[in-house]
Short mmCIF file of C-alpha atoms in Angstrom, two decimals:
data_model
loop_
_atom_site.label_atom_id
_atom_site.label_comp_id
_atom_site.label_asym_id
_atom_site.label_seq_id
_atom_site.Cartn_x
_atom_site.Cartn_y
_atom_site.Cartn_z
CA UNK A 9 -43.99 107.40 -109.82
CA UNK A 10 -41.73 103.94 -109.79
CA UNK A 11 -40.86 105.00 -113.36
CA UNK A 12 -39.48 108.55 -112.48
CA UNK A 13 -37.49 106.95 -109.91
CA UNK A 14 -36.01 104.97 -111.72
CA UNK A 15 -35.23 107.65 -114.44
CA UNK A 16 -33.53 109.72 -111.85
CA UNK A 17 -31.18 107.11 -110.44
CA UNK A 18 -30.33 106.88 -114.08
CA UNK A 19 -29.88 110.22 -114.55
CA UNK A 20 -27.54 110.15 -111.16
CA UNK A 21 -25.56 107.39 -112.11
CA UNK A 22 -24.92 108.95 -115.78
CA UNK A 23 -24.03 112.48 -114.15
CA UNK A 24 -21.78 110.63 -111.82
CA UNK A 25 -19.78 108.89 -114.62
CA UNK A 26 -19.43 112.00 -116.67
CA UNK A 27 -18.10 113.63 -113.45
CA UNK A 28 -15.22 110.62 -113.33
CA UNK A 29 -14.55 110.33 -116.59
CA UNK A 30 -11.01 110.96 -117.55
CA UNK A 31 -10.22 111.90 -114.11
CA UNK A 32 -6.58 112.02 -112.55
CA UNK A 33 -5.63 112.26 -108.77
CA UNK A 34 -2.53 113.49 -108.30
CA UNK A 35 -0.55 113.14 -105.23
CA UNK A 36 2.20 115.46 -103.91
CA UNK A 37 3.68 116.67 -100.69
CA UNK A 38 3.87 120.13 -102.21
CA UNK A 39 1.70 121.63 -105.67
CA UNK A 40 4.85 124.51 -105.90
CA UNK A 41 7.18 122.27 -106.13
CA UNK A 42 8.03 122.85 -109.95
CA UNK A 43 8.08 119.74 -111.55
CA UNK A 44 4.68 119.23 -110.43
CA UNK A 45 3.38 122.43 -111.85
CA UNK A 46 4.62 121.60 -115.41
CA UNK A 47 3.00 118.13 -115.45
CA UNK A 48 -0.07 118.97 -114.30
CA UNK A 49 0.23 121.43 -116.71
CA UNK A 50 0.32 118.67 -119.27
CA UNK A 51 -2.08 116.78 -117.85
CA UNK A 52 -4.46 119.25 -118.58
CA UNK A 53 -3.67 119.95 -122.05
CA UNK A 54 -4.25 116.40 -122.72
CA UNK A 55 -7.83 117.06 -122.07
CA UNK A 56 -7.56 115.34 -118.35
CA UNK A 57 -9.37 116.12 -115.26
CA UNK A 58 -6.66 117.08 -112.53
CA UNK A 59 -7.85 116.59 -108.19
CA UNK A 60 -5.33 117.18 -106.50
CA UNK A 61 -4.42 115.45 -103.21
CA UNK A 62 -1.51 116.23 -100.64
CA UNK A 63 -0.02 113.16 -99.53
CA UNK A 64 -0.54 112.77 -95.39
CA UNK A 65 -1.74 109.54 -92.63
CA UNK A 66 -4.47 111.57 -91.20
CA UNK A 67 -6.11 112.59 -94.30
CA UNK A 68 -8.35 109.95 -96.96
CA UNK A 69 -9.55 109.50 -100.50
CA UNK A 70 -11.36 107.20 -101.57
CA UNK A 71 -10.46 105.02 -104.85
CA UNK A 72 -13.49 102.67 -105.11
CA UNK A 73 -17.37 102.93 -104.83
CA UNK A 74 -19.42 101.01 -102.92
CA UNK A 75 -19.12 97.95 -105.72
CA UNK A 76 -15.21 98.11 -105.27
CA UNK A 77 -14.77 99.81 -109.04
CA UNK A 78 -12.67 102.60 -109.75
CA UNK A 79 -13.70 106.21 -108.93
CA UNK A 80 -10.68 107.70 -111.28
CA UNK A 81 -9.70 106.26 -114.04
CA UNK A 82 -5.84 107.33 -113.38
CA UNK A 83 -3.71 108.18 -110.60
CA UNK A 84 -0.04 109.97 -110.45
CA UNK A 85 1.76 109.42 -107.51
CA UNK A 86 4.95 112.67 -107.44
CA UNK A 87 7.73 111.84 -104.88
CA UNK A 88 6.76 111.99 -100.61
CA UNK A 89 8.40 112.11 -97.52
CA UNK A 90 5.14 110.79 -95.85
CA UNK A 91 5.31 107.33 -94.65
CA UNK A 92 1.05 106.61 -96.32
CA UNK A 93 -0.55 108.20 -99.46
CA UNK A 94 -3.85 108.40 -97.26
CA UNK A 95 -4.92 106.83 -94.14
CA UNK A 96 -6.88 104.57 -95.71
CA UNK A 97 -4.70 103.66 -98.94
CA UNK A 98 -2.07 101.13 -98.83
CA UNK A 99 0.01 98.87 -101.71
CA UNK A 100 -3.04 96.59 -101.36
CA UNK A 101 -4.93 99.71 -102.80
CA UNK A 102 -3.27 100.61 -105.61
CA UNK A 103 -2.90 96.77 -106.63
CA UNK A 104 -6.64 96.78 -106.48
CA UNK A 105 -6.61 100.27 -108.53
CA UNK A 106 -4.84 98.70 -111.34
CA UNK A 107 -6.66 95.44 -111.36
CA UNK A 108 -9.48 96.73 -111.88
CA UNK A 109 -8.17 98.29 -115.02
CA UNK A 110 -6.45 101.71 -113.70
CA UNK A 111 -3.67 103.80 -114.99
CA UNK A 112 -0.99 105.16 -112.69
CA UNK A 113 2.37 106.86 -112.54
CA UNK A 114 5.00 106.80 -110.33
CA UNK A 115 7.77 109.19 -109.88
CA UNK A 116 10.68 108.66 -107.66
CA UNK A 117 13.80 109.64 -106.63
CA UNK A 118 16.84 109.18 -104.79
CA UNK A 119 16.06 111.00 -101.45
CA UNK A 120 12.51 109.61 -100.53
CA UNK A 121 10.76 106.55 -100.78
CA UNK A 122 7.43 106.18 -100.17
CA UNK A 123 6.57 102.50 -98.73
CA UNK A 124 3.32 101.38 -100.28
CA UNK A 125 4.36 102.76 -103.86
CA UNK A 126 7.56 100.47 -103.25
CA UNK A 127 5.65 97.31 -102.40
CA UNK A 128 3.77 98.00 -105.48
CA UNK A 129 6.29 98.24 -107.82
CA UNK A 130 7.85 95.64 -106.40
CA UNK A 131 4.38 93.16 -106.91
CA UNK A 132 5.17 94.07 -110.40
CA UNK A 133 8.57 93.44 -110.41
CA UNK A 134 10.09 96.75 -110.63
CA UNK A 135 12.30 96.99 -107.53
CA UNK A 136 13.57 100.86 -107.22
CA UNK A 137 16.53 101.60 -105.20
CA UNK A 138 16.18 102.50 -101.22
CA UNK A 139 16.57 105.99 -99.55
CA UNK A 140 19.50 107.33 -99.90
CA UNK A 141 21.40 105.34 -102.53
CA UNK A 142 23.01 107.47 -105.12
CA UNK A 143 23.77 107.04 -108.76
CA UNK A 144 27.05 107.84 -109.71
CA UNK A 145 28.70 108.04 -112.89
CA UNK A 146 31.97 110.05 -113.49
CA UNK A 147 31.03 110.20 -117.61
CA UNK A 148 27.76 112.02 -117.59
CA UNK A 149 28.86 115.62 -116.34
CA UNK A 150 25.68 116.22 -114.19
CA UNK A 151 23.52 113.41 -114.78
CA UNK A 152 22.47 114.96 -118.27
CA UNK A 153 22.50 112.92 -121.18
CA UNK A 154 21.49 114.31 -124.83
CA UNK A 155 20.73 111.86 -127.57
CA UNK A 156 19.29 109.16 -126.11
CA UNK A 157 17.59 106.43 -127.76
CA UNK A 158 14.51 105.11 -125.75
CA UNK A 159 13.96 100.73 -125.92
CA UNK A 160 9.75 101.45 -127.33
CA UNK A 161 9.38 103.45 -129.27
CA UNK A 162 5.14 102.80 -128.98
CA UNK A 163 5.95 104.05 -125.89
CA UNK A 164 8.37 106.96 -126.26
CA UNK A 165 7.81 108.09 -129.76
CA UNK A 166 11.67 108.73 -131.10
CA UNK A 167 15.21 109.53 -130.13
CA UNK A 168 15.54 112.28 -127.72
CA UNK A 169 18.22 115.35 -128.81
CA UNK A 170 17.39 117.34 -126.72
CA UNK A 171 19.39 117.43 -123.00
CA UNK A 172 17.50 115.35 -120.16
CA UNK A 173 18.63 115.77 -116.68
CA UNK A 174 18.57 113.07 -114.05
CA UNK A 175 19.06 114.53 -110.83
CA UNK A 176 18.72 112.87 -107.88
CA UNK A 177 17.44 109.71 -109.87
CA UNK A 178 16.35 106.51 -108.46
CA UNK A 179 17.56 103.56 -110.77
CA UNK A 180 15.52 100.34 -110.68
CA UNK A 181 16.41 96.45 -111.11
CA UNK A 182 13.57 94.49 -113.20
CA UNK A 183 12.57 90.97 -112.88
CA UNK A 184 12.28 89.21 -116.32
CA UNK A 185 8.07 89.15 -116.82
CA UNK A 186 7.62 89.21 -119.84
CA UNK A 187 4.83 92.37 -119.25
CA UNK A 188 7.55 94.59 -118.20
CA UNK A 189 8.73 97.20 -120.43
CA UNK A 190 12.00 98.29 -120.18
CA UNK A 191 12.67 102.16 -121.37
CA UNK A 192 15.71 103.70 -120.61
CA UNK A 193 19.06 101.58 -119.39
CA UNK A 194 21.83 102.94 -117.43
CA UNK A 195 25.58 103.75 -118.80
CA UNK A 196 28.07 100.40 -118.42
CA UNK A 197 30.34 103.02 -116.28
CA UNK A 198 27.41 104.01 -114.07
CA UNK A 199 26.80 102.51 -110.08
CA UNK A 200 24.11 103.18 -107.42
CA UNK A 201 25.41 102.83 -104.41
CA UNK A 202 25.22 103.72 -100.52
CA UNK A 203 28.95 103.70 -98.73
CA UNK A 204 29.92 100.49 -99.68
CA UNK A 205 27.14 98.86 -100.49
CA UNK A 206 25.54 98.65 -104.44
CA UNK A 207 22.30 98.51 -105.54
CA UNK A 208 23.25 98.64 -109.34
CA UNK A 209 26.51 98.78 -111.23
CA UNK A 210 26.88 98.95 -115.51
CA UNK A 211 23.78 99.22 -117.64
CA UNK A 212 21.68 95.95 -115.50
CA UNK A 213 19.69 99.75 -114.06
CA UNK A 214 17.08 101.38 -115.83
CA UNK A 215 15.86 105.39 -115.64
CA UNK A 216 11.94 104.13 -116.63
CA UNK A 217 10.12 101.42 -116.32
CA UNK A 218 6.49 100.58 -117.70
CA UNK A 219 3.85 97.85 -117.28
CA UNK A 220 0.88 96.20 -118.94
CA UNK A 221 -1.66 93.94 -117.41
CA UNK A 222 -3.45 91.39 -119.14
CA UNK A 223 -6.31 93.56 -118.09
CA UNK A 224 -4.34 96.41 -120.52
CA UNK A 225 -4.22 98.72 -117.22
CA UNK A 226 -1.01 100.30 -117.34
CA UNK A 227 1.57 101.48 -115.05
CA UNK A 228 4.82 103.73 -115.65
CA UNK A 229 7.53 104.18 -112.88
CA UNK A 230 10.11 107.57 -113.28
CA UNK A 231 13.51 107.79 -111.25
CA UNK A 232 13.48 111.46 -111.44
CA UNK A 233 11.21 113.93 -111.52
CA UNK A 234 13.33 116.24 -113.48
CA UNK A 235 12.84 113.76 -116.68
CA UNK A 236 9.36 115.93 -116.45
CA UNK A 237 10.92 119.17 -117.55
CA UNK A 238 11.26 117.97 -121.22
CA UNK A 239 7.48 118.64 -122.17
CA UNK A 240 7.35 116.39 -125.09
CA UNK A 241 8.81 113.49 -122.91
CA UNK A 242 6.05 114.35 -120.40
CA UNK A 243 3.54 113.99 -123.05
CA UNK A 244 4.65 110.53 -124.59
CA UNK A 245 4.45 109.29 -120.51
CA UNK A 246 1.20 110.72 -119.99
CA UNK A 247 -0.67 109.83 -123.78
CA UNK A 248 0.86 105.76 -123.07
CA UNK A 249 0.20 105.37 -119.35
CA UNK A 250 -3.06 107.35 -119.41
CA UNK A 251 -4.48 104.97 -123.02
CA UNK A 252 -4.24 107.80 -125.48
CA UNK A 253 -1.96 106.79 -127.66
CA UNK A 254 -0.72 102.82 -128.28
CA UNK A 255 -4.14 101.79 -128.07
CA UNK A 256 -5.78 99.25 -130.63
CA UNK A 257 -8.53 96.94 -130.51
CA UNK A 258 -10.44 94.04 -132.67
CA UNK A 259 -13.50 95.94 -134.59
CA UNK A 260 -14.49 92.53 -136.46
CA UNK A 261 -13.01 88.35 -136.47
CA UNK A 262 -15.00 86.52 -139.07
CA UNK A 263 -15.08 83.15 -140.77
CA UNK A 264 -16.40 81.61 -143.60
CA UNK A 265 -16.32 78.24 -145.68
CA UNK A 266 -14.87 78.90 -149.28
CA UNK A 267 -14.28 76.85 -151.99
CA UNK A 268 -10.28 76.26 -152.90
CA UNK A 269 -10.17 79.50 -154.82
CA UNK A 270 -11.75 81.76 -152.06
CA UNK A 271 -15.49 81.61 -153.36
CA UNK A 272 -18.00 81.07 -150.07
CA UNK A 273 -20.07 78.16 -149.75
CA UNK A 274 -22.82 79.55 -147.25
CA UNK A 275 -23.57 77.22 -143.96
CA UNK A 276 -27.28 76.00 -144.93
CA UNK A 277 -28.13 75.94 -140.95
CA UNK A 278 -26.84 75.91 -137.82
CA UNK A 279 -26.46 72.18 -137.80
CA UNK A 280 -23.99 72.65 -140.75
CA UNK A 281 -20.23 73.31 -140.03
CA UNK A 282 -16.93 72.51 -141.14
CA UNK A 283 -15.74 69.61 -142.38
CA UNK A 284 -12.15 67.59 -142.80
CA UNK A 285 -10.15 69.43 -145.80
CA UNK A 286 -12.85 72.37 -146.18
CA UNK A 287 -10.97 75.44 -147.04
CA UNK A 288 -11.54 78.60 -144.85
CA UNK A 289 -11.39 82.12 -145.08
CA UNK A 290 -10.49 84.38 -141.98
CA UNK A 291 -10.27 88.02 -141.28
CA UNK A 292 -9.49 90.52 -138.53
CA UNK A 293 -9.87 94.31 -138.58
CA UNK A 294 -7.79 96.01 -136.31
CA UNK A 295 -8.16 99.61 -135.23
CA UNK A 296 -5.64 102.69 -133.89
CA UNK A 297 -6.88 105.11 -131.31
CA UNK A 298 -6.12 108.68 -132.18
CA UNK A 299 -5.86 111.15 -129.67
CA UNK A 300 -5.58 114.04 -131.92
CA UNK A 301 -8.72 113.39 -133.67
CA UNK A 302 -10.71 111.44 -130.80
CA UNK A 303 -11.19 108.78 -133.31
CA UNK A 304 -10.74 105.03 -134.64
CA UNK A 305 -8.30 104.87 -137.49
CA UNK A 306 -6.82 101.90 -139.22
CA UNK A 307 -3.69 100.27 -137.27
CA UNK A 308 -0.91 98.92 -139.65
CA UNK A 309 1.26 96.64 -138.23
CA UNK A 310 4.89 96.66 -138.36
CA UNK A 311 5.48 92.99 -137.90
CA UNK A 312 2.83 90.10 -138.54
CA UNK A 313 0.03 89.33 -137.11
CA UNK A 314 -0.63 85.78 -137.06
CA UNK A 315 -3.17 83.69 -136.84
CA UNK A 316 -3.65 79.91 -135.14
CA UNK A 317 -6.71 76.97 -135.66
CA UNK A 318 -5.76 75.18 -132.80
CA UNK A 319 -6.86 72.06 -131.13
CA UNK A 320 -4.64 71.21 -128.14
CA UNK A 321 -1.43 72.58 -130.62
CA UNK A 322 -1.54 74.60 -133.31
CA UNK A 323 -2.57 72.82 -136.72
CA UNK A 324 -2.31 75.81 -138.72
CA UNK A 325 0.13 79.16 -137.68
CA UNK A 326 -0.43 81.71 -140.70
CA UNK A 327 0.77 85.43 -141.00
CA UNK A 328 -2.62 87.11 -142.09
CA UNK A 329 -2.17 89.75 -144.96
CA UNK A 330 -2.90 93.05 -145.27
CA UNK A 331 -5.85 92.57 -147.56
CA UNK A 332 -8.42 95.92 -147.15
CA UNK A 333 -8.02 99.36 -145.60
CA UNK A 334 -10.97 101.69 -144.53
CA UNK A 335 -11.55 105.02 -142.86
CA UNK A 336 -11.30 103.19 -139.52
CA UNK A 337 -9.85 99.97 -139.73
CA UNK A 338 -7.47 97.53 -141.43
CA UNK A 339 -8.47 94.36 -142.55
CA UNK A 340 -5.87 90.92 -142.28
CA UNK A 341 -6.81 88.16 -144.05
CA UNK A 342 -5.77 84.39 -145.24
CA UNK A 343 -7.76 81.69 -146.88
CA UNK A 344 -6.31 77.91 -145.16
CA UNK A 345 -7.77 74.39 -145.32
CA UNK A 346 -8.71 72.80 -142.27
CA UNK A 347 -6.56 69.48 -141.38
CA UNK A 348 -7.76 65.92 -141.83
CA UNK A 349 -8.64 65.82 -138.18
CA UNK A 350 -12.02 66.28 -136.93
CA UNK A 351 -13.02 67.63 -133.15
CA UNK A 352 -13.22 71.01 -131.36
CA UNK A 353 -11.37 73.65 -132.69
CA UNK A 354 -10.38 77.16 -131.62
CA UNK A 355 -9.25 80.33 -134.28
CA UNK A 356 -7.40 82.18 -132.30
CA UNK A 357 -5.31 85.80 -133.06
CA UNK A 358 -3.18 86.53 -130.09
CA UNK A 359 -1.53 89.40 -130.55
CA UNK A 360 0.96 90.99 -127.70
CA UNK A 361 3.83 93.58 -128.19
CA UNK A 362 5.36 95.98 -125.63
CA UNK A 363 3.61 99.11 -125.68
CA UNK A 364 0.59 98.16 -127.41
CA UNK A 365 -2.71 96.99 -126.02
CA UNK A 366 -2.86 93.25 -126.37
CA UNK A 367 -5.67 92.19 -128.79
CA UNK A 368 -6.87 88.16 -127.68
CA UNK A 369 -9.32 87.08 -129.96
CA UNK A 370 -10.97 83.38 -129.98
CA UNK A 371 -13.64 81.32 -131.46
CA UNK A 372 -14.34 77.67 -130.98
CA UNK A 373 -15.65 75.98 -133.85
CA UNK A 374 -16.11 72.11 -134.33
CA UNK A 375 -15.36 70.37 -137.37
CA UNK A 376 -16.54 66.84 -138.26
CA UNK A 377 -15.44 63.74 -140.03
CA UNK A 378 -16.92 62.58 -143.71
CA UNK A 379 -20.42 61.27 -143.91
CA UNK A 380 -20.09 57.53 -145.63
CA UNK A 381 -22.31 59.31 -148.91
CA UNK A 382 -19.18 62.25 -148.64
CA UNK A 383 -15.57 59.86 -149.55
CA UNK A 384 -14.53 60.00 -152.79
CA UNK A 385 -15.73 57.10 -155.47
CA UNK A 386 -12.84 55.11 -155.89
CA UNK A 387 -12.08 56.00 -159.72
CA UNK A 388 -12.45 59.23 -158.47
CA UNK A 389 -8.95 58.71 -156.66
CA UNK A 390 -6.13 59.43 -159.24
CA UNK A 391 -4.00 56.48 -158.19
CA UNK A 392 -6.84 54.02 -158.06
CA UNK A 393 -6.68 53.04 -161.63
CA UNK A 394 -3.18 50.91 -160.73
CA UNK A 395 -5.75 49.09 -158.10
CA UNK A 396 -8.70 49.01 -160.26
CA UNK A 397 -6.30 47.21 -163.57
CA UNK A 398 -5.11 44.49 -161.33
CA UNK A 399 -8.79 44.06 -159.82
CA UNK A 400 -9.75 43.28 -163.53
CA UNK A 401 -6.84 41.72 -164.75
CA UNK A 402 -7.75 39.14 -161.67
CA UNK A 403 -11.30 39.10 -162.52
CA UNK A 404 -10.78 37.96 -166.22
CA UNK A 405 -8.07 35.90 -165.67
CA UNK A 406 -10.38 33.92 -163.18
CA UNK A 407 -13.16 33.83 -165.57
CA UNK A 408 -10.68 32.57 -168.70
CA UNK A 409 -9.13 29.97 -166.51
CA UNK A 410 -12.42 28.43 -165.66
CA UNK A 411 -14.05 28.70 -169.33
CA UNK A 412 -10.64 26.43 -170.36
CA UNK A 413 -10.94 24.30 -167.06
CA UNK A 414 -14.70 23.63 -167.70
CA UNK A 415 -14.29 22.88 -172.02
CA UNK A 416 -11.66 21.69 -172.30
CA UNK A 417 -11.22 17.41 -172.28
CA UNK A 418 -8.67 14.82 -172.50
CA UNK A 419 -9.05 12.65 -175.03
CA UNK A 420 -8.94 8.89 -174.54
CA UNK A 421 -5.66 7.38 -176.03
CA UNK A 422 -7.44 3.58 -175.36
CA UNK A 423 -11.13 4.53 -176.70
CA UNK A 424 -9.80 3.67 -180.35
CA UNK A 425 -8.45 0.28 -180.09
CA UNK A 426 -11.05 -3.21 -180.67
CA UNK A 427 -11.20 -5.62 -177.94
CA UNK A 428 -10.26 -8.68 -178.53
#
C-alpha cells in the first residue's frame, strides 16, 4: 500500500507540472481592448498556455507553491489603471518571480503607471517615465517611424520596413548594468516632458528595453502597446523573453593530456594529472535551441569564444576554433601547454553576449611540479654543451697541471762540482 502511495503522489506531482508547463498569465484591465487580443493571439500560436487575469486589489493569484517556486513559467503584465496587480502581489513578487528563473513582459504607456511594475523595473534599472509625461517630437508625423534598425538583433531578428506606431509611448532612462539590453533609442529631436518639466530629451530615451539575469530569466519592458500590432515584432518579443529563440547551452567541456602534436597520453589513474609544460587539448560543444523544430541544433558563433586556464589571472586566454559540426552541436577546440607554474587551476569558458543565454563553464584541475627522476639530463639541454666543455676543459687542465707539478724536478746546478 506505501508503494501505491507513493506512485500516486508521483503521478500528482507529474500531472501538475504538465499542467504548468509553458504557462503564461496575462494581466489586463480589459481582454477587448485590442492590442491585447492580437498578442494573446500570438501567444498562442507560439504553442503557449494563455490564463488570463484582470488586474484588481481585491482579487489574488498565486505565483509560487508551497516551496516558493514558480507556478508559471511566464507572466505579461498589459498596461492598468489599478493601483496592485493582485492583493497579494507586489514588486517584491515579481522580483521573486524572476529570481527564481521567470520570464515576464511589461507593457507601458504614457497615461498609466502601474506602481509595483515601476519599482520593478526600476530594481533592474529600467526607470520608465511617470503618468502623464508625453513624448514629443515635431519630426515623426504621428509617432510612426518606418525603417528602423533595432540595437540586437538576437533579440529582434532584422531591420523593420514596415510602419510602427508609438502612440501614447512611455520612454525609459537605463542605468549602465552591463545585463541591460538596450533595443530601440529615441530621435536626437525627440523630448518627454510634463509642462515644464523633462524626463528625456535627444536619443539618451529608449522605446524597449530587455534584461537577462545571471539566472538567464529574462525580462522585456514596451512603451507602447501599439508596437504589438506589427505581428512579426510581437513574435521576436515573445520567442526572446519567453526562451524560444536565443537560447544555447554547453552539451559537453572536456580535457585531455596530448603530446605536442595533439596525440593523447591517457591519465594512468586518478592520482595522475597534469604536469608543468604538458600540452592540453580542450573542447566545448555548444548547442542552438530551435523553436521551429523543438530541437538542439549546432550554434555557430559570430564572434569568438574564448577560453581561459586560470589561476588567480589568466595564464592562458585562447579563441577556441571551430573544429567539428554535428546534427546537434558544434564543437570549439584548441590544443595549449600548461605554464611552468604548478598549483590549482581552473578552465574556464565564460561566454556572455546581449541576447543570448550566458554559457559559464568551469573545471578546477591541479597541476604539479617535476618529480627529481622527471628534469631533463643535463646533455639533454641544448645549451649545456658550452657548460659541459668548460667543465672538462677545467677537469683536464687540473689533471695536466698536476702530472707536470708531480714529474717534473729541478736539477741541482751544485750536485756536479768536487769538494775540496
Amino acid at each position: 500500500m506505501l508503494s501505491i502511495h507513493r506512485v500516486f503522489i508521483t503521478l500528482v506531482m507529474l500531472l501538475a507540472c504538465t499542467v504548468f508547463a509553458k504557462d503564461v498569465l496575462v494581466f489586463v484591465d480589459e481582454l477587448d481592448s485590442g492590442n491585447a487580443d492580437l498578442f494573446v493571439n500570438e501567444l498562442k500560436n507560439n504553442g503557449l498556455d494563455v490564463i488570463i487575469q484582470k488586474t484588481g486589489s481585491t482579487e489574488k493569484k498565486e505565483l509560487f507553491d508551497i516551496n516558493e517556486k514558480n507556478i508559471f513559467d511566464n507572466l505579461v503584465i498589459f498596461p492598468t489603471k489599478s493601483k496592485k496587480l493582485a492583493s497579494n502581489i507586489d514588486h517584491d513578487s515579481l522580483l521573486h518571480f524572476s529570481d527564481n528563473g521567470g520570464n515576464i513582459i511589461v507593457i507601458s504607456n504614457d497615461e498609466v503607471s502601474q506602481l509595483d511594475s515601476t519599482v520593478f523595473l526600476n530594481q533592474l534599472g529600467i526607470y520608465p517615465s511617470p503618468k502623464g509625461y508625453k513624448y514629443i517630437d515635431h519630426h515623426a508625423e504621428d509617432f510612426v517611424f518606418e525603417g528602423i534598425d533595432f540595437l540586437n538583433d538576437y533579440i529582434i531578428s532584422a531591420e523593420r520596413k514596415e510602419k510602427i506606431s508609438f502612440n501614447n509611448a512611455s520612454i525609459a532612462l537605463v542605468s549602465n548594468s552591463e545585463y541591460l539590453i538596450p533595443l530601440l533609442q529615441t530621435t536626437r529631436t525627440s523630448v518627454t516632458k510634463l509642462g515644464e518639466q523633462i524626463w528625456h530629451a535627444g536619443n539618451q530615451g529608449y522605446f524597449a528595453v530587455s534584461f537577462q539575469g545571471l539566472n538567464n530569466a529574462r525580462v522585456s519592458w514596451i512603451g507602447s502597446s501599439d508596437v504589438l500590432n506589427d505581428v512579426n515584432l510581437a513574435q521576436d518579443f515573445i520567442q526572446w523573453t519567453f526562451q524560444l529563440k536565443g537560447v544555447i547551452k554547453a552539451t559537453r567541456f572536456n580535457h585531455k593530456r596530448v603530446d605536442a602534436n595533439g596525440v593523447e597520453i591517457p591519465f594512468v589513474d586518478e592520482d595522475d594529472y597534469y604536469k608543468v609544460k604538458d600540452f592540453s587539448s580542450f573542447e566545448i560543444g555548444l548547442s542552438e535551441y530551435d523553436s521551429k523544430t523543438d530541437s538542439w541544433v549546432p550554434f555557430v558563433a559570430k564572434d569568438a569564444v574564448q577560453f581561459e586556464f586560470i589561476m588567480l589571472d589568466p595564464y592562458q586566454r585562447l579563441n577556441l576554433e571551430l573544429t567539428d559540426k554535428s546534427e546537434n552541436e558544434s564543437i570549439y577546440s584548441t590544443i595549449f601547454q600548461v605554464p611552468d607554474q604548478h598549483g590549482m587551476f581552473t578552465f574556464s569558458v565564460d561566454y556572455k553576449r546581449p541576447g543570448l543565454s550566458y554559457i559559464s563553464e568551469q573545471q578546477v584541475v591541479p597541476v604539479r611540479h617535476l618529480a627529481n627522476d622527471e628534469y631533463a639530463r643535463s646533455w639533454e639541454i641544448p645549451n649545456s654543451k658550452v657548460y659541459i666543455a668548460g667543465y672538462a676543459i677545467v677537469v683536464v687542465s687540473w689533471i695536466i697541471f698536476v702530472f707536470v707539478f708531480v714529474f717534473s724536478q729541478n736539477k741541482n746546478i751544485d750536485s756536479g762540482k768536487k769538494k775540496v
